[in-house]
Coordinates of N, CA and C in Angstrom, one line a residue:
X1 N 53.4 31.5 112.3 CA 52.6 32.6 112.0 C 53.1 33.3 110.8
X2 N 51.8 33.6 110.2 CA 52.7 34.2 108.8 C 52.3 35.7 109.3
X3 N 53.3 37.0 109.0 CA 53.1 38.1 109.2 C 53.5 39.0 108.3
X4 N 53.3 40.0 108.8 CA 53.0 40.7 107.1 C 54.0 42.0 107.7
X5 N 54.6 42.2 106.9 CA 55.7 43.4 107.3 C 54.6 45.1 107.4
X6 N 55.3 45.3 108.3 CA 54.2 46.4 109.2 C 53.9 47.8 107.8
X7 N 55.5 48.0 107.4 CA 55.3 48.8 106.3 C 55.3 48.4 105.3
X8 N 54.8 48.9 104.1 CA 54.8 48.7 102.6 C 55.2 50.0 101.9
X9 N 56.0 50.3 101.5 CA 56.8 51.6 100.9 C 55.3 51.7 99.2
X10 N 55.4 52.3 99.5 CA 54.6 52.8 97.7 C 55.0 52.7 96.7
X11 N 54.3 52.1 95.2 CA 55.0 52.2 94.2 C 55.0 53.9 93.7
X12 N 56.0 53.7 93.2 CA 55.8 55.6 92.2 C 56.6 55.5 91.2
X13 N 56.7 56.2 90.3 CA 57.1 56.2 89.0 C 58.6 55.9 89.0
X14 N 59.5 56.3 90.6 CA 60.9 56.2 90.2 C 61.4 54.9 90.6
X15 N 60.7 53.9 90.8 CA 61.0 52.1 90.7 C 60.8 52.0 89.5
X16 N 59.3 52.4 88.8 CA 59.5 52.0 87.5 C 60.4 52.4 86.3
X17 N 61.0 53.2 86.9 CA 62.1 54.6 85.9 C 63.6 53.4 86.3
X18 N 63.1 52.8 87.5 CA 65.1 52.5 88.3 C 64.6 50.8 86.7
X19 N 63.5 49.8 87.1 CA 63.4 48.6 86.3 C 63.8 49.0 85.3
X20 N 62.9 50.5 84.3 CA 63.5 50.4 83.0 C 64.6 51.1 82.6
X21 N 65.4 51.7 83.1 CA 66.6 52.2 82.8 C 68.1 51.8 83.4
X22 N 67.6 51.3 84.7 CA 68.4 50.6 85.8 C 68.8 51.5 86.6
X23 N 69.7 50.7 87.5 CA 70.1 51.7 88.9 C 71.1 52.4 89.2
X24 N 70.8 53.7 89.0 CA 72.1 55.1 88.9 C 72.4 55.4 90.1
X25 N 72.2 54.5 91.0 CA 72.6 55.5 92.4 C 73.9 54.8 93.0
X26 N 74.3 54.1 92.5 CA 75.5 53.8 92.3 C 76.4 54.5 91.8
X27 N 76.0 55.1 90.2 CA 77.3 55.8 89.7 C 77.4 57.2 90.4
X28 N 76.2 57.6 91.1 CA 75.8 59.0 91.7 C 76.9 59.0 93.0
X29 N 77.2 58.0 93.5 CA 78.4 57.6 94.7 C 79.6 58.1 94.1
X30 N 80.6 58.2 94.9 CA 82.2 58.1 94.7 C 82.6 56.7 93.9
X31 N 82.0 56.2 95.1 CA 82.8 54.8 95.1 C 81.9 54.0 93.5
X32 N 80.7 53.9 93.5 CA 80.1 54.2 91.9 C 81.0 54.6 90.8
X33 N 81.4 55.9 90.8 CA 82.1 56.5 89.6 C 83.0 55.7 89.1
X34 N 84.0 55.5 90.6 CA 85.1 54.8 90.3 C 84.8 53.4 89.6
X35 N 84.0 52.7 90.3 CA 83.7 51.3 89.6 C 82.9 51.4 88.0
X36 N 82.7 52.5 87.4 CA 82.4 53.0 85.9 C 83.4 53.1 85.1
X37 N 84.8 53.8 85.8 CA 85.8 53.8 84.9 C 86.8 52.8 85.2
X38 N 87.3 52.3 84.4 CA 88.4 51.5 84.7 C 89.9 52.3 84.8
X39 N 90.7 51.3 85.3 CA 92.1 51.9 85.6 C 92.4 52.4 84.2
X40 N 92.3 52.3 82.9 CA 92.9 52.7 82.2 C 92.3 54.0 81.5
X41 N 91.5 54.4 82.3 CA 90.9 56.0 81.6 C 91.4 56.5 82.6
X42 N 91.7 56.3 84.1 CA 91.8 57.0 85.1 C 93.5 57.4 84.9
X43 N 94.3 56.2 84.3 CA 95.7 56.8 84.0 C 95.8 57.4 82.9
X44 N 94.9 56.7 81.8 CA 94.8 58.1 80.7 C 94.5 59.8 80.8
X45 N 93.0 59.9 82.2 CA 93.5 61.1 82.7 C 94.1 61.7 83.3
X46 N 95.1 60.9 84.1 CA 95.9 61.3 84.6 C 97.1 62.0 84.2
X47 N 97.5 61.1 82.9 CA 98.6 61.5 82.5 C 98.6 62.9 81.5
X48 N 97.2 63.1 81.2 CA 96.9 64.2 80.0 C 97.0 65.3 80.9
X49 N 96.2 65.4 82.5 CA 96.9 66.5 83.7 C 98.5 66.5 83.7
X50 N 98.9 65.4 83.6 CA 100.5 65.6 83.9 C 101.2 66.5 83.0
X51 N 100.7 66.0 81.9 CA 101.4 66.7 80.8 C 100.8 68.2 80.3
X52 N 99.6 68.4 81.0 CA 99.3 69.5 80.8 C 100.2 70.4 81.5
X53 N 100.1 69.7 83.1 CA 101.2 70.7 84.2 C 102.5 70.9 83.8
X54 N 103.3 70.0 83.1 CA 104.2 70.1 82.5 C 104.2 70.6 80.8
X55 N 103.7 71.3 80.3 CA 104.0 71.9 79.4 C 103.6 73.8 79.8
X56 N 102.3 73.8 80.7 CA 102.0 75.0 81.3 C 103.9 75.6 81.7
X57 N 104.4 74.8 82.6 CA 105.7 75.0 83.3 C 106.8 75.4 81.7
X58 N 106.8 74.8 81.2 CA 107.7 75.1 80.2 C 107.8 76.0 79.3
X59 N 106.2 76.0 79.2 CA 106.1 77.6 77.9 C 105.9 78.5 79.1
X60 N 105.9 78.4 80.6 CA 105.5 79.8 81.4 C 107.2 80.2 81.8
X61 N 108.0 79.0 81.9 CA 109.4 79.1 82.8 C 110.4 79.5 81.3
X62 N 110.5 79.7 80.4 CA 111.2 79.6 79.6 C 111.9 81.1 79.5
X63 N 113.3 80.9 79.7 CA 114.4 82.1 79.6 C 113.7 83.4 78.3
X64 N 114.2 84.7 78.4 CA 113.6 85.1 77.4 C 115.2 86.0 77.8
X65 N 116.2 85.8 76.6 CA 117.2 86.5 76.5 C 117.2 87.7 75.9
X66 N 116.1 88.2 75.9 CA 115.8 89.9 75.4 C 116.6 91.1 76.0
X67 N 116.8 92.3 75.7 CA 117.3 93.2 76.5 C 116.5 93.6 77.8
X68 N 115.2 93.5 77.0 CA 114.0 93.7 78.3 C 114.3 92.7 79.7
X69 N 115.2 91.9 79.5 CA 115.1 90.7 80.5 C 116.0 90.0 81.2
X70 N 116.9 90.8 81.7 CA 118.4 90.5 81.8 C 117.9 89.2 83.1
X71 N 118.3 88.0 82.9 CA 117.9 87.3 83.9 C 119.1 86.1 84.5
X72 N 120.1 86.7 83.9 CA 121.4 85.9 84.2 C 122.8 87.0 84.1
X73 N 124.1 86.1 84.6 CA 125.2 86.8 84.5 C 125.4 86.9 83.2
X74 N 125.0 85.6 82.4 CA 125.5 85.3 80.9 C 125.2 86.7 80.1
X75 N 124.3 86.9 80.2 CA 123.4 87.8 79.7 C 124.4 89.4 80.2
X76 N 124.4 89.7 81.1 CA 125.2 90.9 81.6 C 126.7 90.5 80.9
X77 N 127.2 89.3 80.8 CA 128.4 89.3 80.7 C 128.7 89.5 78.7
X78 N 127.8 89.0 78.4 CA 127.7 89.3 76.6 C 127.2 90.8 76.3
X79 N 126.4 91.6 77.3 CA 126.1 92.8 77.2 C 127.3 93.8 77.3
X80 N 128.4 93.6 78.2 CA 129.6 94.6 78.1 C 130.3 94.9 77.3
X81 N 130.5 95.9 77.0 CA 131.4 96.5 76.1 C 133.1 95.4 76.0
X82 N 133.2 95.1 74.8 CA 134.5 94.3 74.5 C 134.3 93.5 75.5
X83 N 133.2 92.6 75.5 CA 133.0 91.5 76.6 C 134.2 90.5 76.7
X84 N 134.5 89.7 75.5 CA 135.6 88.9 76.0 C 136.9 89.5 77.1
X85 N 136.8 90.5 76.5 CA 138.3 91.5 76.9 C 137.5 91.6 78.9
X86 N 136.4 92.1 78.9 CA 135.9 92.7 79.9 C 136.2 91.0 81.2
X87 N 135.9 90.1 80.5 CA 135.2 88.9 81.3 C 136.9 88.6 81.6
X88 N 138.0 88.1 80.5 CA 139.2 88.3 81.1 C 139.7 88.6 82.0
X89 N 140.0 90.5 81.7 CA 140.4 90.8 82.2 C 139.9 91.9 83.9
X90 N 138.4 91.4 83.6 CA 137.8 92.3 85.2 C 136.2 91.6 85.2
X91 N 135.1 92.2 85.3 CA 134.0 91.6 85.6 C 133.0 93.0 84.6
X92 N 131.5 91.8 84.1 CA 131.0 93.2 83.6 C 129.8 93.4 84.3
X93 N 129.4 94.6 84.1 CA 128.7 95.5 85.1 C 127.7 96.0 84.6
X94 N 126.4 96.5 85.1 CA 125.2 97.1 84.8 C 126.1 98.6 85.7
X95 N 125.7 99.4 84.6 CA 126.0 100.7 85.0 C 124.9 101.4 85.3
X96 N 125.0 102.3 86.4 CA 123.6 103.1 86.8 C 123.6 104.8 86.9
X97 N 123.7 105.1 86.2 CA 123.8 107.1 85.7 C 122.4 107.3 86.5
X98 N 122.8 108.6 87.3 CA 121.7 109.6 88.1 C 122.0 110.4 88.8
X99 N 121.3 111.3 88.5 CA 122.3 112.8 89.0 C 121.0 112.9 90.4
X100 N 121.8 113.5 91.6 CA 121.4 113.9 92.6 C 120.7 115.2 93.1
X101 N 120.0 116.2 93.3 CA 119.8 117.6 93.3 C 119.4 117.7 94.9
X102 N 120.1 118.6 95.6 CA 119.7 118.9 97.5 C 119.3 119.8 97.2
X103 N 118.8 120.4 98.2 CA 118.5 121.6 98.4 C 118.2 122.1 99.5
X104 N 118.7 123.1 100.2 CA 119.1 123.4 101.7 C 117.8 124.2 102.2
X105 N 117.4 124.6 101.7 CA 116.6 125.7 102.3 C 114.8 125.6 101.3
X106 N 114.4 124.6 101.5 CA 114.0 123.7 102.3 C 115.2 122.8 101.9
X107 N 114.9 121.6 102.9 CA 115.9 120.5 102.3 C 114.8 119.4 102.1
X108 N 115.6 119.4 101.0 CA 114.8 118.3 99.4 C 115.8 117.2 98.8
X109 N 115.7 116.0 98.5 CA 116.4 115.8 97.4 C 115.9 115.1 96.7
X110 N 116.2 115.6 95.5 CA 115.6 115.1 94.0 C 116.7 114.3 93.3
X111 N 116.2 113.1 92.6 CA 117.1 112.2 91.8 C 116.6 111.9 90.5
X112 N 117.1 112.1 89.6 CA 116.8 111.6 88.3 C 116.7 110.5 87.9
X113 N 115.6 110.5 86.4 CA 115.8 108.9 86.5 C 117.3 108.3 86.3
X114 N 117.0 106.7 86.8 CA 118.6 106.6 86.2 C 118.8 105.9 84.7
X115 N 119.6 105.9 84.3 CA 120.3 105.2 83.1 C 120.8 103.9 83.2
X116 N 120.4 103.1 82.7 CA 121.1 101.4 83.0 C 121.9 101.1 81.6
X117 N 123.0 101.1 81.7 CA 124.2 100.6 80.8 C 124.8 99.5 80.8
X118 N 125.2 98.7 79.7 CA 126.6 98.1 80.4 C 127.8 98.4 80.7
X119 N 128.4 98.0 81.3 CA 129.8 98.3 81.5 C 131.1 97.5 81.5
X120 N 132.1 97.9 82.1 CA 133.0 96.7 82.6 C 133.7 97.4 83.9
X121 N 134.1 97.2 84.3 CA 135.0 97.0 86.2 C 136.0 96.3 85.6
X122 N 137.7 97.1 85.4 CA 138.7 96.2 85.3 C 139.6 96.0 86.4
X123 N 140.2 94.9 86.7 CA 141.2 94.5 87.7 C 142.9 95.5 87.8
X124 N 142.9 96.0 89.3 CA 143.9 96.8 89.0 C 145.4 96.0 88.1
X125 N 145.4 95.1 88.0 CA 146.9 94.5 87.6 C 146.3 94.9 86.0
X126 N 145.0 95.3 85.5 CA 144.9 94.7 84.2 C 145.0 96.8 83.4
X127 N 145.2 97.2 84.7 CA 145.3 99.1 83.3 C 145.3 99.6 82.6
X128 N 146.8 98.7 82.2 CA 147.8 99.1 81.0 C 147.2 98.6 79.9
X129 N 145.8 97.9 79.2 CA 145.0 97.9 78.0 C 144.9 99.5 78.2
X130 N 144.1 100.1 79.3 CA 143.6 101.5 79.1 C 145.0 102.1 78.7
X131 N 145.9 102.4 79.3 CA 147.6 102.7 78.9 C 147.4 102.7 77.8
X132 N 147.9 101.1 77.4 CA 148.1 101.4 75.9 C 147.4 101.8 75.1
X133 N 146.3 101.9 74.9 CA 145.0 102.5 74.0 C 145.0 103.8 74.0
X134 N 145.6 104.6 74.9 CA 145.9 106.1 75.3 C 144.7 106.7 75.8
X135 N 143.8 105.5 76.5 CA 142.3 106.4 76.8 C 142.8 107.2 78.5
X136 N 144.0 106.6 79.2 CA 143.9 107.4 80.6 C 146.0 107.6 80.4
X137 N 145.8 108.6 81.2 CA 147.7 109.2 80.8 C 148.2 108.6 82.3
X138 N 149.1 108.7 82.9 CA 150.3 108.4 83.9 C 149.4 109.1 85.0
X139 N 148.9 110.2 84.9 CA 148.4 111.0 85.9 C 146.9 110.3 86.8
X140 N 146.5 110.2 85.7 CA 145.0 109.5 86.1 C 145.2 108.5 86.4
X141 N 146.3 107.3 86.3 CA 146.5 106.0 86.9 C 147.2 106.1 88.4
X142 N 148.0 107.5 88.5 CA 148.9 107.8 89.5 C 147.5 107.9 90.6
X143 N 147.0 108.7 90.4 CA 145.6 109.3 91.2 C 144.5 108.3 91.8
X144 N 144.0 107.4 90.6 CA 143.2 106.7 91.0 C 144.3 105.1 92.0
X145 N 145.7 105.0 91.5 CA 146.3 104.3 92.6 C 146.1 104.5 93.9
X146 N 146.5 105.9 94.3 CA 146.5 106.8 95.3 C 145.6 106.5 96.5
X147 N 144.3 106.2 95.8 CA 143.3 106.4 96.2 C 142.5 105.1 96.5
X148 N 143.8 103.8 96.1 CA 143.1 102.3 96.3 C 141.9 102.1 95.3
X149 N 141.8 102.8 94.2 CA 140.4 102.2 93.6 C 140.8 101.5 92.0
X150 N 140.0 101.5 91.5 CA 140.1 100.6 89.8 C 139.3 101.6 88.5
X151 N 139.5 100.7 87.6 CA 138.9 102.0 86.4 C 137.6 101.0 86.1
X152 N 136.7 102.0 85.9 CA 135.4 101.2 85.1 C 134.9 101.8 84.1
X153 N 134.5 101.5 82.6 CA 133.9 102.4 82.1 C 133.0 101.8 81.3
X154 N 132.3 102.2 80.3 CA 131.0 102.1 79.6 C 131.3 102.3 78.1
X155 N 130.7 101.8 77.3 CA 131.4 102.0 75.7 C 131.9 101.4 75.1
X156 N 132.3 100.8 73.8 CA 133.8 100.0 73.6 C 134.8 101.0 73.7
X157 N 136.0 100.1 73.8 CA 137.3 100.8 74.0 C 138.0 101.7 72.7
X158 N 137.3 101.1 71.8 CA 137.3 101.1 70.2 C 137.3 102.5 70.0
X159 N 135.9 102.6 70.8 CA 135.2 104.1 69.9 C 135.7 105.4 71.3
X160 N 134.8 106.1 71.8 CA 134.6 106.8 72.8 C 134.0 106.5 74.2
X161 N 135.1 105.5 75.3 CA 134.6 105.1 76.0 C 134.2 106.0 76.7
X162 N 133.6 105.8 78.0 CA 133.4 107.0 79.1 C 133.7 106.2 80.4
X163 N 135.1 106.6 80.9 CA 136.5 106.1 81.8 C 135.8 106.9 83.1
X164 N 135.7 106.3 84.6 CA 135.9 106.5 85.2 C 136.4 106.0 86.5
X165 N 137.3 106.5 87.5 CA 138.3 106.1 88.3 C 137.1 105.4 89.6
X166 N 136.8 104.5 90.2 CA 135.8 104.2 90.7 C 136.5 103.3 91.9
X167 N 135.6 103.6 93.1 CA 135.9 102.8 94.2 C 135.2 101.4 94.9
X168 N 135.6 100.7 95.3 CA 134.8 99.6 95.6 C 133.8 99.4 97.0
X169 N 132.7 100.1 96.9 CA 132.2 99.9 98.4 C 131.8 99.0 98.5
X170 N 132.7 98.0 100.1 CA 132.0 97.3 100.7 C 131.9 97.2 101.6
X171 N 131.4 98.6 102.3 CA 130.5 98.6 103.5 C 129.3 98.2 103.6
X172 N 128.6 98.5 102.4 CA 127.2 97.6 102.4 C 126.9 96.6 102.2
X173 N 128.1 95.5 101.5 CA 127.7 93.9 101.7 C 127.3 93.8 100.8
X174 N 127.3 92.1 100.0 CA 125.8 91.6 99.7 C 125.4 90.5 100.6
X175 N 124.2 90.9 100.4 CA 123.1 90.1 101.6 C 122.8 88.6 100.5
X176 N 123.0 88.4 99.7 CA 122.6 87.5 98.6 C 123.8 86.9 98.8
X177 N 125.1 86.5 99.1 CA 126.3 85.9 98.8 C 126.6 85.5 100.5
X178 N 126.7 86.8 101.6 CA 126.9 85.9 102.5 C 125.5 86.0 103.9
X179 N 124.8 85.0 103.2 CA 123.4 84.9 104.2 C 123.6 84.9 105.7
X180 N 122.5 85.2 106.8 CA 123.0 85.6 108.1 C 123.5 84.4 108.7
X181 N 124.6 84.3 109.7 CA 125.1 83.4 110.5 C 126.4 82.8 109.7
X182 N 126.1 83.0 108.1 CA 127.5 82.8 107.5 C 128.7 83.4 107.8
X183 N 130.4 82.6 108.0 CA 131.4 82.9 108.5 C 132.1 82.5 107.2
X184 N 133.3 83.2 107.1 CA 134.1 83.3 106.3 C 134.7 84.1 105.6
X185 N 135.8 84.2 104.9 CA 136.3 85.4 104.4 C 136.0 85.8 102.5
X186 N 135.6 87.2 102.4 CA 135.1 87.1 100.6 C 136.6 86.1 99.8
X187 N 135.7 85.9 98.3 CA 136.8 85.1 98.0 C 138.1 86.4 97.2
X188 N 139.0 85.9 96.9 CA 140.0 86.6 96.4 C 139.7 87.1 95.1
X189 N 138.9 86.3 94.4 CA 138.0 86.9 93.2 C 137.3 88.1 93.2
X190 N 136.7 88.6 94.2 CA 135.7 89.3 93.8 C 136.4 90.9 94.4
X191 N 138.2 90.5 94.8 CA 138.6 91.8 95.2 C 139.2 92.3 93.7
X192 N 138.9 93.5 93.5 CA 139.6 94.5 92.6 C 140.5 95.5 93.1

């Protein structure tokens, strides 16, 4: 028996559009697209994203050793006053000036802005530079002995430093050197 298929689908203009132009519904697929490009455009794009991500990274990550941008020790440590001398003989320091204002009745306190300097922090064995320079006398080294603390000051030593006798708090820690659950004793470095 010959039979005749129950449906007949209709011609319309987009068989004649698929004959004369051919059949896009392939590339309209995923799997289509892919079989349009070959492996070598697909690593060519690839690698022009790679290198894009990797240049983004490099002109966005790049050091900017400005004053605006202190983003390392190097950087604090070439900032201090008679740096070589400072790095020798103690550690150098970002100095922070700001005066405090209470007031009792109401009670208020007000703080100014502060002042960011460099500085240096010298090691008690290392003084006698200050000594001999004649920036601190017998008295002021007697005193600040007395008292367990070190000398820090701001300036070169050259001109008009500004010396003062300074104590080392470490009651408050750094939270950045020994993270929680860490045991152990600070190193002998970092006592002045």
């Amino acid at each position: 028996m010959n039979r005749r298929p129950r449906y007949t689908p209709p011609r319309s203009r987009d068989r004649d559009y698929e004959r004369s132009y051919g059949d896009d519904s392939r590339a309209s697929s995923p799997g289509g697209l892919l079989a349009k490009l070959n492996y070598a455009m697909i690593a060519l794009i690839g690698g022009i994203f790679v290198l894009g991500v990797g240049l983004g990274l490099v002109f966005s990550s790049t050091a900017n050793f400005s004053p605006e941008n202190v983003a390392s020790r190097e950087v604090i440590d070439r900032s201090a006053p008679n740096a070589e001398l400072c790095v020798q003989l103690g550690a150098s320091a970002i100095v922070t000036e700001l005066r405090v204002y209470v007031t009792l009745n109401p009670f208020n306190v007000f703080v100014t802005q502060p002042v960011m300097q460099p500085g240096c922090v010298l090691r008690r064995n290392n003084w006698s530079i200050l000594e001999q320079q004649k920036l601190v006398d017998g008295q002021q080294v007697q005193s600040c002995k007395n008292r367990m603390n070190t000398f820090g000051y701001t300036g070169p030593l050259e001109g008009k430093p500004k010396i003062d006798c300074i104590f080392q708090n470490e009651a408050g820690g750094n939270l950045f050197v020994n993270p929680a659950g860490a045991v152990g004793p600070r190193p002998d470095t970092d006592k002045f």
